[in-house]
PDB file of C-alpha atoms in Angstrom:
ATOM      1  CA  MET U 582       9.165 -21.699  19.240  1.00 47.00           C
ATOM      2  CA  ASN U 583       8.482 -23.277  15.819  1.00 45.00           C
ATOM      3  CA  ALA U 584       6.212 -26.064  14.734  1.00 42.00           C
ATOM      4  CA  GLY U 585       9.040 -28.597  14.713  1.00 45.00           C
ATOM      5  CA  THR U 586       9.789 -27.836  18.297  1.00 40.00           C
ATOM      6  CA  ILE U 587       6.250 -28.402  19.344  1.00 39.00           C
ATOM      7  CA  ASP U 588       6.013 -31.534  17.366  1.00 43.00           C
ATOM      8  CA  ASN U 589       9.149 -32.993  19.243  1.00 44.00           C
ATOM      9  CA  ASP U 590       7.523 -32.095  22.689  1.00 44.00           C
ATOM     10  CA  ALA U 591       4.621 -33.931  21.633  1.00 40.00           C
ATOM     11  CA  GLU U 592       6.502 -36.952  20.600  1.00 43.00           C
ATOM     12  CA  ARG U 593       8.587 -37.000  23.626  1.00 44.00           C
ATOM     13  CA  GLY U 594       5.445 -36.952  25.646  1.00 45.00           C
ATOM     14  CA  GLY U 595       3.830 -39.620  23.817  1.00 46.00           C
ATOM     15  CA  GLY U 596       6.881 -41.691  24.021  1.00 46.00           C
ATOM     16  CA  THR U 597       6.989 -41.502  27.705  1.00 44.00           C
ATOM     17  CA  GLY U 598       3.341 -42.508  27.910  1.00 43.00           C
ATOM     18  CA  THR U 599       3.927 -45.508  25.779  1.00 41.00           C
ATOM     19  CA  ALA U 600       6.772 -46.583  27.992  1.00 39.00           C
ATOM     20  CA  ALA U 601       4.618 -46.302  30.987  1.00 38.00           C
ATOM     21  CA  VAL U 602       2.019 -48.604  29.293  1.00 38.00           C
ATOM     22  CA  HIS U 603       4.759 -51.291  28.720  1.00 44.00           C
ATOM     23  CA  THR U 604       5.563 -51.163  32.528  1.00 40.00           C
ATOM     24  CA  GLY U 605       2.017 -51.885  33.378  1.00 45.00           C
ATOM     25  CA  THR U 606       1.704 -48.967  35.597  1.00 43.00           C
ATOM     26  CA  ALA U 607      -1.548 -47.026  34.561  1.00 45.00           C
ATOM     27  CA  THR U 608      -1.009 -44.135  37.104  1.00 45.00           C
ATOM     28  CA  ARG U 609       2.327 -43.286  35.763  1.00 47.00           C
ATOM     29  CA  SER U 610       0.989 -43.359  32.093  1.00 46.00           C
ATOM     30  CA  THR U 611      -1.807 -40.906  33.002  1.00 45.00           C
ATOM     31  CA  LEU U 612       0.554 -38.590  34.800  1.00 40.00           C
ATOM     32  CA  PHE U 613       3.059 -38.480  31.981  1.00 43.00           C
ATOM     33  CA  ALA U 614       0.327 -37.887  29.415  1.00 44.00           C
ATOM     34  CA  ALA U 615      -1.129 -34.962  31.510  1.00 43.00           C
ATOM     35  CA  ALA U 616       2.328 -33.566  31.859  1.00 42.00           C
ATOM     36  CA  ALA U 617       2.967 -33.758  28.052  1.00 41.00           C
ATOM     37  CA  VAL U 618      -0.296 -31.772  27.515  1.00 39.00           C
ATOM     38  CA  LEU U 619       0.602 -29.117  30.078  1.00 38.00           C
ATOM     39  CA  THR U 620       4.011 -28.678  28.464  1.00 41.00           C
ATOM     40  CA  LEU U 621       2.666 -28.349  24.937  1.00 36.00           C
ATOM     41  CA  GLY U 622       0.111 -25.719  26.132  1.00 41.00           C
ATOM     42  CA  ALA U 623       2.714 -23.769  27.948  1.00 38.00           C
ATOM     43  CA  ALA U 624       4.866 -23.858  24.801  1.00 38.00           C
ATOM     44  CA  LEU U 625       2.035 -22.678  22.558  1.00 34.00           C
ATOM     45  CA  THR U 626       1.351 -19.812  25.016  1.00 39.00           C
ATOM     46  CA  ALA U 627       4.817 -18.768  25.137  1.00 39.00           C
ATOM     47  CA  CYS U 628       4.892 -18.539  21.254  1.00 41.00           C
ATOM     48  CA  GLY U 629       1.816 -16.513  21.291  1.00 43.00           C
ATOM     49  CA  ASP U 630       3.216 -14.037  23.783  1.00 46.00           C
ATOM     50  CA  GLY U 631       6.379 -13.688  21.738  1.00 48.00           C
ATOM     51  CA  ASP U 632       4.649 -12.640  18.531  1.00 50.00           C
ATOM     52  CA  LYS U 633       4.557  -8.841  18.410  1.00 44.00           C
ATOM     53  CA  PRO U 634       1.785  -7.371  16.330  1.00 43.00           C
ATOM     54  CA  ARG U 635       2.840  -5.343  13.205  1.00 39.00           C
ATOM     55  CA  PRO U 636       2.503  -1.707  14.012  1.00 40.00           C
ATOM     56  CA  ALA U 637      -0.533  -0.272  12.180  1.00 43.00           C
ATOM     57  CA  VAL U 638      -0.635   3.472  11.319  1.00 44.00           C
ATOM     58  CA  THR U 639      -4.007   4.570  10.229  1.00 47.00           C
ATOM     59  CA  VAL U 640      -5.209   7.784   8.693  1.00 52.00           C
ATOM     60  CA  THR U 641      -6.144  10.183  11.388  1.00 48.00           C
ATOM     61  CA  LYS U 642      -6.967  13.231   9.262  1.00 50.00           C
ATOM     62  CA  THR U 643      -7.906  13.691   5.791  1.00 51.00           C
ATOM     63  CA  VAL U 644      -8.374  16.772   3.768  1.00 49.00           C
ATOM     64  CA  THR U 645     -10.164  16.499   0.501  1.00 46.00           C
ATOM     65  CA  ALA U 646     -10.195  18.930  -2.372  1.00 43.00           C
ATOM     66  CA  GLY U 647     -12.546  17.401  -5.017  1.00 46.00           C
ATOM     67  CA  ASP U 648     -11.514  16.220  -8.362  1.00 55.00           C
ATOM     68  CA  ALA U 649      -8.132  17.061  -9.929  1.00 60.00           C
ATOM     69  CA  PRO U 650      -8.037  19.905 -12.458  1.00 53.00           C
ATOM     70  CA  ALA U 651      -5.684  18.664 -15.228  1.00 51.00           C
ATOM     71  CA  ASP U 652      -4.178  20.231 -18.312  1.00 49.00           C
ATOM     72  CA  SER U 653      -5.591  17.488 -20.685  1.00 38.00           C
ATOM     73  CA  GLU U 654      -4.391  16.663 -24.126  1.00 41.00           C
ATOM     74  CA  ALA U 655      -7.536  14.520 -24.374  1.00 38.00           C
ATOM     75  CA  SER U 656      -9.862  17.240 -23.411  1.00 37.00           C
ATOM     76  CA  ASP U 657     -11.498  17.411 -26.844  1.00 38.00           C
ATOM     77  CA  SER U 658     -11.971  13.618 -26.793  1.00 39.00           C
ATOM     78  CA  GLU U 659     -15.343  12.174 -25.851  1.00 39.00           C
ATOM     79  CA  PRO U 660     -15.402  10.397 -22.481  1.00 39.00           C
ATOM     80  CA  SER U 661     -16.630   6.749 -22.416  1.00 42.00           C
ATOM     81  CA  PRO U 662     -20.262   6.363 -21.149  1.00 40.00           C
ATOM     82  CA  GLU U 663     -19.188   4.528 -18.054  1.00 40.00           C
ATOM     83  CA  SER U 664     -16.846   7.230 -17.065  1.00 39.00           C
ATOM     84  CA  GLU U 665     -19.613   9.704 -17.194  1.00 40.00           C
ATOM     85  CA  SER U 666     -21.854   7.600 -15.095  1.00 41.00           C
ATOM     86  CA  GLU U 667     -19.324   6.919 -12.443  1.00 46.00           C
ATOM     87  CA  PRO U 668     -20.085   8.537  -8.964  1.00 43.00           C
ATOM     88  CA  ASP U 669     -17.755  10.638  -7.156  1.00 47.00           C
ATOM     89  CA  GLU U 670     -16.416   7.955  -4.914  1.00 46.00           C
ATOM     90  CA  ALA U 671     -14.178  10.297  -2.872  1.00 42.00           C
ATOM     91  CA  ALA U 672     -17.321  12.482  -1.892  1.00 45.00           C
ATOM     92  CA  GLU U 673     -19.747   9.622  -1.118  1.00 47.00           C
ATOM     93  CA  SER U 674     -17.259   7.163   0.452  1.00 49.00           C
ATOM     94  CA  LYS U 675     -17.680   6.623   4.116  1.00 57.00           C
ATOM     95  CA  ASP U 676     -14.115   5.212   4.537  1.00 63.00           C
ATOM     96  CA  ASP U 677     -10.833   7.007   4.642  1.00 71.00           C
ATOM     97  CA  THR U 678     -10.693   7.744   0.701  1.00 85.00           C
ATOM     98  CA  LEU U 679      -9.415  11.054  -0.025  1.00 92.00           C
ATOM     99  CA  GLY U 680      -9.990  13.152  -3.068  1.00 94.00           C
ATOM    100  CA  LEU U 681      -7.084  13.250  -5.670  1.00 93.00           C
ATOM    101  CA  THR U 682      -5.667  16.431  -4.143  1.00 92.00           C
ATOM    102  CA  GLY U 683      -6.249  15.526  -0.617  1.00 89.00           C
ATOM    103  CA  THR U 684      -3.624  15.015   2.217  1.00 93.00           C
ATOM    104  CA  ALA U 685      -3.375  12.198   4.541  1.00 93.00           C
ATOM    105  CA  VAL U 686      -1.881  12.665   8.037  1.00 91.00           C
ATOM    106  CA  TYR U 687      -0.820   9.564   9.868  1.00 89.00           C
ATOM    107  CA  GLU U 688      -0.650   8.774  13.639  1.00 88.00           C
ATOM    108  CA  ASN U 689       3.232   9.008  13.288  1.00 87.00           C
ATOM    109  CA  LYS U 690       3.015  12.459  11.703  1.00 89.00           C
ATOM    110  CA  ASN U 691       3.888  11.466   8.334  1.00 91.00           C
ATOM    111  CA  GLU U 692       2.037  13.342   5.510  1.00 94.00           C
ATOM    112  CA  VAL U 693       1.263  12.243   2.034  1.00 94.00           C
ATOM    113  CA  SER U 694      -0.359  14.534  -0.669  1.00 95.00           C
ATOM    114  CA  LEU U 695      -0.853  14.585  -4.436  1.00 96.00           C
ATOM    115  CA  SER U 696      -1.105  17.544  -6.669  1.00 95.00           C
ATOM    116  CA  SER U 697      -0.522  19.029 -10.138  1.00 95.00           C
ATOM    117  CA  PHE U 698      -2.351  16.538 -12.232  1.00 96.00           C
ATOM    118  CA  SER U 699      -1.988  16.790 -16.105  1.00 95.00           C
ATOM    119  CA  ARG U 700      -2.406  14.396 -19.079  1.00 96.00           C
ATOM    120  CA  GLY U 701       0.121  13.350 -21.553  1.00 96.00           C
ATOM    121  CA  VAL U 702       1.465  10.728 -23.970  1.00 96.00           C
ATOM    122  CA  SER U 703       4.783   8.817 -23.255  1.00 96.00           C
ATOM    123  CA  GLY U 704       7.475   9.171 -25.996  1.00 95.00           C
ATOM    124  CA  PRO U 705       9.012   6.481 -28.257  1.00 95.00           C
ATOM    125  CA  TYR U 706      11.720   5.787 -25.738  1.00 94.00           C
ATOM    126  CA  ALA U 707       9.583   5.512 -22.578  1.00 95.00           C
ATOM    127  CA  SER U 708       8.353   2.472 -20.927  1.00 96.00           C
ATOM    128  CA  PRO U 709       5.667   1.772 -21.872  1.00 95.00           C
ATOM    129  CA  GLU U 710       5.970   3.724 -25.050  1.00 95.00           C
ATOM    130  CA  ARG U 711       3.432   5.994 -26.761  1.00 95.00           C
ATOM    131  CA  THR U 712       0.985   5.459 -23.917  1.00 96.00           C
ATOM    132  CA  PRO U 713      -1.590   8.054 -22.685  1.00 97.00           C
ATOM    133  CA  TYR U 714      -1.006   8.884 -18.969  1.00 97.00           C
ATOM    134  CA  VAL U 715      -1.663  11.206 -16.202  1.00 97.00           C
ATOM    135  CA  LYS U 716       1.318  12.979 -14.399  1.00 96.00           C
ATOM    136  CA  PHE U 717       1.152  14.074 -10.821  1.00 97.00           C
ATOM    137  CA  THR U 718       3.388  15.240  -7.970  1.00 96.00           C
ATOM    138  CA  LEU U 719       3.654  13.217  -4.941  1.00 96.00           C
ATOM    139  CA  LYS U 720       4.871  14.848  -1.679  1.00 96.00           C
ATOM    140  CA  LEU U 721       5.878  12.848   1.480  1.00 94.00           C
ATOM    141  CA  LYS U 722       6.836  14.706   4.738  1.00 95.00           C
ATOM    142  CA  ASN U 723       8.710  12.577   7.354  1.00 93.00           C
ATOM    143  CA  GLY U 724       7.122  13.518  10.684  1.00 92.00           C
ATOM    144  CA  THR U 725       8.773  10.630  12.534  1.00 90.00           C
ATOM    145  CA  ASP U 726      12.177  10.750  14.454  1.00 92.00           C
ATOM    146  CA  LYS U 727      13.457   7.929  12.173  1.00 91.00           C
ATOM    147  CA  VAL U 728      14.967   7.927   8.479  1.00 93.00           C
ATOM    148  CA  ILE U 729      12.543   6.631   5.914  1.00 91.00           C
ATOM    149  CA  ASP U 730      14.059   4.277   3.241  1.00 93.00           C
ATOM    150  CA  MET U 731      12.285   5.824   0.031  1.00 92.00           C
ATOM    151  CA  SER U 732      12.845   2.515  -1.822  1.00 91.00           C
ATOM    152  CA  ALA U 733       9.944   1.064   0.320  1.00 91.00           C
ATOM    153  CA  LEU U 734       7.452   3.665  -1.159  1.00 92.00           C
ATOM    154  CA  SER U 735       4.803   1.990  -3.205  1.00 93.00           C
ATOM    155  CA  VAL U 736       2.379   3.795  -5.584  1.00 95.00           C
ATOM    156  CA  LEU U 737      -0.325   1.959  -7.388  1.00 96.00           C
ATOM    157  CA  CYS U 738      -2.809   3.225  -9.828  1.00 97.00           C
ATOM    158  CA  GLN U 739      -6.325   2.088 -11.085  1.00 96.00           C
ATOM    159  CA  TYR U 740      -8.594   3.617 -13.520  1.00 96.00           C
ATOM    160  CA  GLY U 741     -12.224   3.292 -14.747  1.00 93.00           C
ATOM    161  CA  HIS U 742     -15.273   1.667 -13.339  1.00 87.00           C
ATOM    162  CA  GLU U 743     -13.749  -1.752 -13.544  1.00 87.00           C
ATOM    163  CA  ALA U 744     -10.548  -0.763 -11.728  1.00 91.00           C
ATOM    164  CA  LYS U 745      -8.002  -1.749 -14.067  1.00 94.00           C
ATOM    165  CA  ASP U 746      -4.309  -1.334 -13.169  1.00 95.00           C
ATOM    166  CA  GLY U 747      -2.701   1.655 -14.568  1.00 95.00           C
ATOM    167  CA  GLU U 748       0.904   0.874 -15.392  1.00 95.00           C
ATOM    168  CA  GLN U 749       3.538   3.199 -14.101  1.00 96.00           C
ATOM    169  CA  ILE U 750       5.154   5.326 -16.853  1.00 96.00           C
ATOM    170  CA  PHE U 751       8.881   5.867 -17.000  1.00 96.00           C
ATOM    171  CA  ASP U 752       9.716   8.523 -19.449  1.00 95.00           C
ATOM    172  CA  SER U 753      12.779  10.543 -18.800  1.00 93.00           C
ATOM    173  CA  GLU U 754      12.178  12.997 -21.484  1.00 91.00           C
ATOM    174  CA  ASN U 755       8.874  14.154 -19.614  1.00 91.00           C
ATOM    175  CA  GLY U 756      10.432  14.069 -16.095  1.00 93.00           C
ATOM    176  CA  LEU U 757       8.953  10.710 -15.245  1.00 95.00           C
ATOM    177  CA  ASP U 758      11.868   8.875 -13.636  1.00 92.00           C
ATOM    178  CA  GLY U 759       9.771   6.856 -10.951  1.00 90.00           C
ATOM    179  CA  PRO U 760       9.856   7.068  -7.203  1.00 90.00           C
ATOM    180  CA  PRO U 761      12.796   8.441  -5.360  1.00 90.00           C
ATOM    181  CA  GLN U 762      15.397   5.727  -4.098  1.00 90.00           C
ATOM    182  CA  THR U 763      17.176   7.908  -1.435  1.00 93.00           C
ATOM    183  CA  HIS U 764      16.626   8.260   2.328  1.00 95.00           C
ATOM    184  CA  LEU U 765      14.433  10.905   3.851  1.00 94.00           C
ATOM    185  CA  ARG U 766      15.580  12.254   7.261  1.00 95.00           C
ATOM    186  CA  PRO U 767      13.145  13.350  10.048  1.00 94.00           C
ATOM    187  CA  GLY U 768      11.371  16.619   9.600  1.00 93.00           C
ATOM    188  CA  ARG U 769      12.160  16.736   5.887  1.00 95.00           C
ATOM    189  CA  SER U 770       9.925  16.518   2.821  1.00 95.00           C
ATOM    190  CA  ILE U 771      10.510  15.182  -0.699  1.00 94.00           C
ATOM    191  CA  THR U 772       8.438  15.487  -3.944  1.00 95.00           C
ATOM    192  CA  ALA U 773       8.574  13.212  -6.914  1.00 94.00           C
ATOM    193  CA  THR U 774       6.820  13.507 -10.315  1.00 96.00           C
ATOM    194  CA  LEU U 775       5.166  10.301 -11.240  1.00 96.00           C
ATOM    195  CA  GLY U 776       3.057   8.975 -14.036  1.00 97.00           C
ATOM    196  CA  CYS U 777       0.412   6.295 -14.512  1.00 97.00           C
ATOM    197  CA  GLU U 778      -1.356   5.009 -17.579  1.00 97.00           C
ATOM    198  CA  LEU U 779      -4.740   6.661 -18.070  1.00 97.00           C
ATOM    199  CA  PRO U 780      -6.561   6.105 -21.436  1.00 96.00           C
ATOM    200  CA  LYS U 781      -7.904   9.435 -23.064  1.00 94.00           C
ATOM    201  CA  SER U 782     -11.445   8.120 -22.697  1.00 94.00           C
ATOM    202  CA  GLN U 783     -11.127   7.394 -18.971  1.00 95.00           C
ATOM    203  CA  LYS U 784     -11.573  10.090 -16.145  1.00 95.00           C
ATOM    204  CA  HIS U 785     -11.825   8.200 -12.799  1.00 96.00           C
ATOM    205  CA  LEU U 786      -8.447   7.511 -11.230  1.00 97.00           C
ATOM    206  CA  GLN U 787      -7.401   5.816  -8.037  1.00 97.00           C
ATOM    207  CA  ILE U 788      -3.822   6.228  -6.502  1.00 96.00           C
ATOM    208  CA  GLU U 789      -2.813   4.113  -3.510  1.00 95.00           C
ATOM    209  CA  VAL U 790       0.188   5.268  -1.822  1.00 94.00           C
ATOM    210  CA  THR U 791       2.078   3.337   0.931  1.00 92.00           C
ATOM    211  CA  PRO U 792       5.032   5.156   2.467  1.00 88.00           C
ATOM    212  CA  ASP U 793       6.883   2.086   3.810  1.00 85.00           C
ATOM    213  CA  PHE U 794       6.341  -1.476   4.906  1.00 84.00           C
ATOM    214  CA  GLU U 795       4.830  -0.783   8.287  1.00 81.00           C
ATOM    215  CA  THR U 796       2.304   1.891   7.177  1.00 84.00           C
ATOM    216  CA  GLU U 797      -1.286   1.398   5.747  1.00 88.00           C
ATOM    217  CA  ALA U 798      -1.949   2.593   2.381  1.00 91.00           C
ATOM    218  CA  ALA U 799      -3.575   6.175   1.728  1.00 93.00           C
ATOM    219  CA  ILE U 800      -6.101   5.876  -1.209  1.00 95.00           C
ATOM    220  CA  PHE U 801      -6.805   8.868  -3.328  1.00 96.00           C
ATOM    221  CA  SER U 802      -9.767   8.824  -5.791  1.00 95.00           C
ATOM    222  CA  GLY U 803     -11.450  11.292  -8.046  1.00 95.00           C
ATOM    223  CA  LYS U 804     -11.703  12.359 -11.846  1.00 95.00           C
ATOM    224  CA  VAL U 805      -9.015  13.818 -14.022  1.00 94.00           C
ATOM    225  CA  LYS U 806     -10.390  16.204 -16.455  1.00 88.00           C
TER     226      LYS U 806
END
Protein backbone atom coordinates (compact mmCIF):
# COMPACT_ATOMS: atom_id res chain seq x y z
CA MET A 1 0.00 0.00 0.00
CA ASN A 2 1.38 3.44 -0.87
CA ALA A 3 1.04 6.84 0.73
CA GLY A 4 -1.62 7.87 -1.80
CA THR A 5 -3.82 4.93 -0.79
CA ILE A 6 -3.44 5.76 2.88
CA ASP A 7 -4.37 9.41 2.24
CA ASN A 8 -7.49 8.37 0.30
CA ASP A 9 -8.60 6.08 3.15
CA ALA A 10 -8.16 8.91 5.63
CA GLU A 11 -10.08 11.32 3.39
CA ARG A 12 -12.97 8.86 3.01
CA GLY A 13 -13.09 8.40 6.80
CA GLY A 14 -13.03 12.16 7.34
CA GLY A 15 -15.72 12.70 4.70
CA THR A 16 -18.07 10.20 6.32
CA GLY A 17 -17.54 11.78 9.70
CA THR A 18 -18.38 15.22 8.26
CA ALA A 19 -21.53 13.88 6.67
CA ALA A 20 -22.59 12.46 10.02
CA VAL A 21 -22.18 15.86 11.66
CA HIS A 22 -24.47 17.43 9.06
CA THR A 23 -27.18 14.88 9.96
CA GLY A 24 -26.92 15.91 13.59
CA THR A 25 -26.24 12.38 14.85
CA ALA A 26 -23.23 12.63 17.19
CA THR A 27 -23.14 8.90 17.86
CA ARG A 28 -22.85 7.99 14.18
CA SER A 29 -20.11 10.61 13.73
CA THR A 30 -18.07 9.09 16.55
CA LEU A 31 -18.46 5.54 15.21
CA PHE A 32 -17.44 6.54 11.69
CA ALA A 33 -14.38 8.40 12.99
CA ALA A 34 -13.31 5.38 15.05
CA ALA A 35 -13.79 3.09 12.05
CA ALA A 36 -11.62 5.37 9.93
CA VAL A 37 -8.83 5.24 12.50
CA LEU A 38 -9.01 1.45 12.71
CA THR A 39 -8.99 1.14 8.92
CA LEU A 40 -5.94 3.38 8.63
CA GLY A 41 -4.13 1.47 11.40
CA ALA A 42 -4.83 -1.85 9.73
CA ALA A 43 -3.62 -0.47 6.42
CA LEU A 44 -0.35 0.70 7.92
CA THR A 45 0.16 -2.67 9.64
CA ALA A 46 -0.41 -4.50 6.37
CA CYS A 47 2.17 -2.31 4.62
CA GLY A 48 4.71 -2.97 7.35
CA ASP A 49 4.23 -6.71 7.15
CA GLY A 50 4.67 -6.71 3.39
CA ASP A 51 8.10 -5.04 3.42
CA LYS A 52 10.72 -7.77 3.36
CA PRO A 53 14.09 -6.84 4.90
CA ARG A 54 17.02 -6.70 2.50
CA PRO A 55 19.21 -9.78 2.90
CA ALA A 56 22.33 -8.89 4.86
CA VAL A 57 25.40 -11.04 4.43
CA THR A 58 28.11 -10.39 6.97
CA VAL A 59 31.70 -11.47 7.16
CA THR A 60 31.89 -14.56 9.35
CA LYS A 61 35.55 -15.40 8.92
CA THR A 62 38.56 -13.22 8.27
CA VAL A 63 42.08 -14.31 7.56
CA THR A 64 44.63 -11.52 7.79
CA ALA A 65 48.12 -11.62 6.40
CA GLY A 66 49.56 -8.24 7.31
CA ASP A 67 50.72 -5.62 4.85
CA ALA A 68 51.08 -6.23 1.16
CA PRO A 69 54.61 -6.84 -0.16
CA ALA A 70 54.81 -4.92 -3.40
CA ASP A 71 57.32 -4.60 -6.23
CA SER A 72 57.50 -0.85 -5.96
CA GLU A 73 58.78 1.54 -8.59
CA ALA A 74 58.62 4.18 -5.88
CA SER A 75 60.66 2.27 -3.31
CA ASP A 76 63.53 4.79 -3.48
CA SER A 77 61.25 7.77 -2.83
CA GLU A 78 60.80 9.13 0.67
CA PRO A 79 57.38 8.45 2.17
CA SER A 80 55.40 11.40 3.46
CA PRO A 81 55.56 12.06 7.22
CA GLU A 82 51.88 11.22 7.64
CA SER A 83 52.27 7.84 5.96
CA GLU A 84 55.06 6.88 8.36
CA SER A 85 53.01 7.80 11.42
CA GLU A 86 49.89 5.93 10.34
CA PRO A 87 49.01 2.96 12.57
CA ASP A 88 48.45 -0.49 11.18
CA GLU A 89 44.67 -0.18 11.13
CA ALA A 90 44.15 -3.76 10.01
CA ALA A 91 45.97 -5.07 13.10
CA GLU A 92 44.44 -2.64 15.63
CA SER A 93 40.88 -2.47 14.33
CA LYS A 94 38.19 -4.29 16.27
CA ASP A 95 35.78 -4.40 13.33
CA ASP A 96 35.80 -6.79 10.37
CA THR A 97 38.59 -4.98 8.50
CA LEU A 98 41.07 -7.37 6.91
CA GLY A 99 44.71 -7.02 5.98
CA LEU A 100 45.35 -6.26 2.32
CA THR A 101 46.06 -9.92 1.59
CA GLY A 102 43.25 -11.29 3.76
CA THR A 103 40.26 -13.39 2.76
CA ALA A 104 36.61 -12.65 3.55
CA VAL A 105 34.20 -15.59 3.80
CA TYR A 106 30.49 -14.74 3.85
CA GLU A 107 27.48 -16.54 5.30
CA ASN A 108 26.42 -17.50 1.77
CA LYS A 109 29.89 -19.11 1.27
CA ASN A 110 31.15 -16.48 -1.17
CA GLU A 111 34.85 -15.69 -0.76
CA VAL A 112 36.77 -12.54 -1.66
CA SER A 113 40.54 -12.16 -1.49
CA LEU A 114 43.26 -9.80 -2.74
CA SER A 115 46.88 -10.60 -3.66
CA SER A 116 49.87 -9.76 -5.90
CA PHE A 117 50.24 -6.07 -5.09
CA SER A 118 52.69 -4.02 -7.16
CA ARG A 119 53.19 -0.37 -8.02
CA GLY A 120 53.37 1.23 -11.43
CA VAL A 121 52.63 4.33 -13.50
CA SER A 122 49.89 4.37 -16.12
CA GLY A 123 50.82 4.96 -19.76
CA PRO A 124 50.06 7.89 -22.07
CA TYR A 125 46.87 6.25 -23.37
CA ALA A 126 45.51 5.14 -20.01
CA SER A 127 42.66 6.65 -18.01
CA PRO A 128 43.85 8.53 -16.09
CA GLU A 129 47.17 8.82 -17.91
CA ARG A 130 50.66 8.95 -16.36
CA THR A 131 49.31 8.34 -12.86
CA PRO A 132 51.08 6.34 -10.10
CA TYR A 133 48.98 3.34 -9.11
CA VAL A 134 48.90 0.08 -7.22
CA LYS A 135 47.96 -3.06 -9.14
CA PHE A 136 46.45 -6.11 -7.45
CA THR A 137 44.60 -9.33 -8.16
CA LEU A 138 41.05 -9.79 -6.91
CA LYS A 139 39.62 -13.30 -6.62
CA LEU A 140 35.93 -14.04 -6.10
CA LYS A 141 34.57 -17.54 -5.46
CA ASN A 142 30.84 -18.12 -5.88
CA GLY A 143 29.82 -20.35 -2.99
CA THR A 144 26.08 -19.93 -3.56
CA ASP A 145 23.69 -21.95 -5.72
CA LYS A 146 22.92 -18.94 -7.92
CA VAL A 147 24.69 -17.25 -10.82
CA ILE A 148 26.43 -13.98 -9.87
CA ASP A 149 26.25 -11.04 -12.28
CA MET A 150 29.78 -9.68 -12.15
CA SER A 151 28.66 -6.28 -13.47
CA ALA A 152 27.33 -5.66 -9.95
CA LEU A 153 30.84 -6.00 -8.45
CA SER A 154 32.04 -2.78 -6.83
CA VAL A 155 35.68 -1.99 -5.96
CA LEU A 156 36.49 1.32 -4.24
CA CYS A 157 39.93 2.52 -3.10
CA GLN A 158 41.11 5.08 -0.57
CA TYR A 159 44.64 6.08 0.38
CA GLY A 160 46.46 8.11 2.98
CA HIS A 161 45.56 9.32 6.46
CA GLU A 162 42.86 11.60 5.04
CA ALA A 163 41.21 8.73 3.12
CA LYS A 164 41.34 10.29 -0.33
CA ASP A 165 39.56 8.48 -3.14
CA GLY A 166 41.91 6.47 -5.33
CA GLU A 167 40.61 6.60 -8.87
CA GLN A 168 40.43 3.28 -10.69
CA ILE A 169 43.05 2.91 -13.41
CA PHE A 170 42.21 1.63 -16.89
CA ASP A 171 45.39 0.81 -18.78
CA SER A 172 45.16 -2.03 -21.30
CA GLU A 173 48.91 -1.95 -22.01
CA ASN A 174 49.50 -2.94 -18.37
CA GLY A 175 46.63 -5.42 -18.15
CA LEU A 176 44.25 -3.12 -16.27
CA ASP A 177 40.91 -3.51 -18.04
CA GLY A 178 38.64 -3.10 -15.04
CA PRO A 179 36.32 -5.58 -13.28
CA PRO A 180 34.89 -8.50 -15.30
CA GLN A 181 31.44 -8.02 -16.86
CA THR A 182 30.52 -11.69 -17.20
CA HIS A 183 28.44 -14.06 -15.04
CA LEU A 184 29.93 -16.43 -12.46
CA ARG A 185 28.29 -19.82 -12.05
CA PRO A 186 27.93 -21.59 -8.66
CA GLY A 187 31.10 -23.21 -7.36
CA ARG A 188 33.39 -21.35 -9.77
CA SER A 189 36.03 -18.70 -9.15
CA ILE A 190 37.15 -15.71 -11.18
CA THR A 191 40.19 -13.44 -10.92
CA ALA A 192 40.69 -9.92 -12.21
CA THR A 193 43.71 -7.61 -12.26
CA LEU A 194 42.72 -4.14 -11.09
CA GLY A 195 44.50 -0.87 -10.41
CA CYS A 196 43.84 2.13 -8.19
CA GLU A 197 45.56 5.48 -7.96
CA LEU A 198 48.25 5.53 -5.25
CA PRO A 199 50.76 8.40 -5.13
CA LYS A 200 54.39 7.36 -4.71
CA SER A 201 54.61 9.13 -1.34
CA GLN A 202 51.64 7.20 0.07
CA LYS A 203 51.70 3.73 1.61
CA HIS A 204 48.38 3.23 3.36
CA LEU A 205 45.66 1.75 1.16
CA GLN A 206 42.06 0.71 1.79
CA ILE A 207 40.10 -1.36 -0.73
CA GLU A 208 36.36 -1.92 -0.34
CA VAL A 209 34.90 -4.84 -2.29
CA THR A 210 31.15 -5.45 -2.65
CA PRO A 211 30.40 -8.61 -4.66
CA ASP A 212 26.77 -7.73 -5.48
CA PHE A 213 23.85 -5.51 -4.49
CA GLU A 214 22.72 -7.79 -1.64
CA THR A 215 26.08 -8.32 0.06
CA GLU A 216 27.90 -6.15 2.57
CA ALA A 217 31.28 -4.73 1.66
CA ALA A 218 34.53 -6.45 2.65
CA ILE A 219 37.13 -3.89 3.69
CA PHE A 220 40.83 -4.58 3.19
CA SER A 221 43.38 -2.22 4.72
CA GLY A 222 47.15 -2.04 5.08
CA LYS A 223 50.35 -0.58 3.70
CA VAL A 224 51.89 -1.07 0.27
CA LYS A 225 55.69 -1.02 0.27
